[in-house]
Amino acid sequence: MITANAHDPDTGIAVEVGPGGGLRGLTFDTRSLRLGPGGLARAVLALVDTATARANARAQRELGDLSALGLSVQERLVESVEDTTPETWRV
């Protein structure tokens, strides 16, 4: 199964998603509770966006063009995905 993670050490929030953004895991620590409801929601959604871009990019590398399934990488996140992809994963 293809998944990707995103973690914010400042807020203590971590997410794991599959391609397309299906949430597979969500972790909070005490720091995340200090964000309040709106801040917590925004932080989780931002991490899900990042992890989704990573999962979609990984799926595209492994499986080919997935645009017909609606699993393309959002242009605004492409650079961050490339910046965080280890060289050992690159073809």
CSV table of C-alpha atoms in Angstrom, one decimal:
chain,number,residue,atom,x,y,z
A,1,MET,CA,0.0,0.0,0.0
A,2,ILE,CA,1.2,3.5,-0.9
A,3,THR,CA,1.1,6.0,1.9
A,4,ALA,CA,2.8,9.2,2.9
A,5,ASN,CA,3.3,11.1,6.2
A,6,ALA,CA,3.5,14.7,7.3
A,7,HIS,CA,4.5,15.9,10.7
A,8,ASP,CA,4.7,19.3,12.4
A,9,PRO,CA,7.1,19.2,15.3
A,10,ASP,CA,5.9,22.6,16.5
A,11,THR,CA,2.3,21.5,17.0
A,12,GLY,CA,2.8,17.8,17.6
A,13,ILE,CA,0.4,16.7,14.9
A,14,ALA,CA,1.2,13.9,12.5
A,15,VAL,CA,-0.9,12.5,9.6
A,16,GLU,CA,-0.7,9.5,7.3
A,17,VAL,CA,-2.7,9.4,4.1
A,18,GLY,CA,-3.0,7.3,1.0
A,19,PRO,CA,-3.1,8.6,-2.6
A,20,GLY,CA,-6.0,11.0,-3.0
A,21,GLY,CA,-5.9,12.0,0.7
A,22,GLY,CA,-7.6,9.1,2.4
A,23,LEU,CA,-6.7,9.5,6.0
A,24,ARG,CA,-5.0,6.4,7.5
A,25,GLY,CA,-3.7,7.9,10.7
A,26,LEU,CA,-3.9,11.0,12.8
A,27,THR,CA,-1.8,11.7,15.9
A,28,PHE,CA,-2.0,14.6,18.4
A,29,ASP,CA,0.0,15.5,21.5
A,30,THR,CA,-0.6,18.0,24.2
A,31,ARG,CA,0.9,20.9,22.1
A,32,SER,CA,-1.8,20.4,19.4
A,33,LEU,CA,-4.6,21.0,21.9
A,34,ARG,CA,-3.4,24.5,22.6
A,35,LEU,CA,-4.2,25.5,19.0
A,36,GLY,CA,-8.0,25.7,19.7
A,37,PRO,CA,-10.6,24.2,17.4
A,38,GLY,CA,-10.0,26.5,14.3
A,39,GLY,CA,-6.2,26.3,14.6
A,40,LEU,CA,-6.2,22.6,15.0
A,41,ALA,CA,-8.5,22.1,12.0
A,42,ARG,CA,-6.2,24.4,9.8
A,43,ALA,CA,-3.1,22.6,10.9
A,44,VAL,CA,-4.5,19.1,10.2
A,45,LEU,CA,-5.8,20.2,6.8
A,46,ALA,CA,-2.4,21.7,5.8
A,47,LEU,CA,-0.6,18.5,6.8
A,48,VAL,CA,-3.1,16.4,4.9
A,49,ASP,CA,-2.5,18.5,1.8
A,50,THR,CA,1.3,18.0,2.2
A,51,ALA,CA,1.0,14.3,2.8
A,52,THR,CA,-1.5,13.8,-0.1
A,53,ALA,CA,0.9,15.5,-2.5
A,54,ARG,CA,3.6,13.2,-1.3
A,55,ALA,CA,1.4,10.1,-1.6
A,56,ASN,CA,0.1,11.1,-5.1
A,57,ALA,CA,3.7,11.8,-6.3
A,58,ARG,CA,4.9,8.4,-5.0
A,59,ALA,CA,1.9,6.6,-6.6
A,60,GLN,CA,2.6,8.4,-9.9
A,61,ARG,CA,6.3,7.3,-9.8
A,62,GLU,CA,5.3,3.7,-9.0
A,63,LEU,CA,2.2,3.3,-11.1
A,64,GLY,CA,2.4,5.9,-13.9
A,65,ASP,CA,-0.1,8.6,-14.9
A,66,LEU,CA,-3.0,8.7,-12.4
A,67,SER,CA,-4.7,11.8,-13.7
A,68,ALA,CA,-7.7,9.8,-15.0
A,69,LEU,CA,-8.4,8.9,-11.3
A,70,GLY,CA,-8.1,12.5,-10.2
A,71,LEU,CA,-4.9,11.8,-8.3
A,72,SER,CA,-2.6,14.5,-9.8
A,73,VAL,CA,-0.2,16.5,-7.7
A,74,GLN,CA,-1.3,20.0,-7.0
A,75,GLU,CA,1.1,22.4,-8.7
A,76,ARG,CA,1.5,24.5,-5.5
A,77,LEU,CA,2.8,21.5,-3.6
A,78,VAL,CA,5.1,20.0,-6.3
A,79,GLU,CA,8.1,21.9,-5.1
A,80,SER,CA,7.6,20.9,-1.4
A,81,VAL,CA,7.2,17.3,-2.5
A,82,GLU,CA,10.5,17.4,-4.5
A,83,ASP,CA,12.3,19.1,-1.6
A,84,THR,CA,11.3,16.3,0.8
A,85,THR,CA,11.8,13.3,-1.4
A,86,PRO,CA,15.0,11.4,-0.5
A,87,GLU,CA,17.4,10.8,-3.3
A,88,THR,CA,17.2,7.1,-2.7
A,89,TRP,CA,13.5,7.2,-3.8
A,90,ARG,CA,14.3,9.0,-7.1
A,91,VAL,CA,14.5,7.0,-10.3
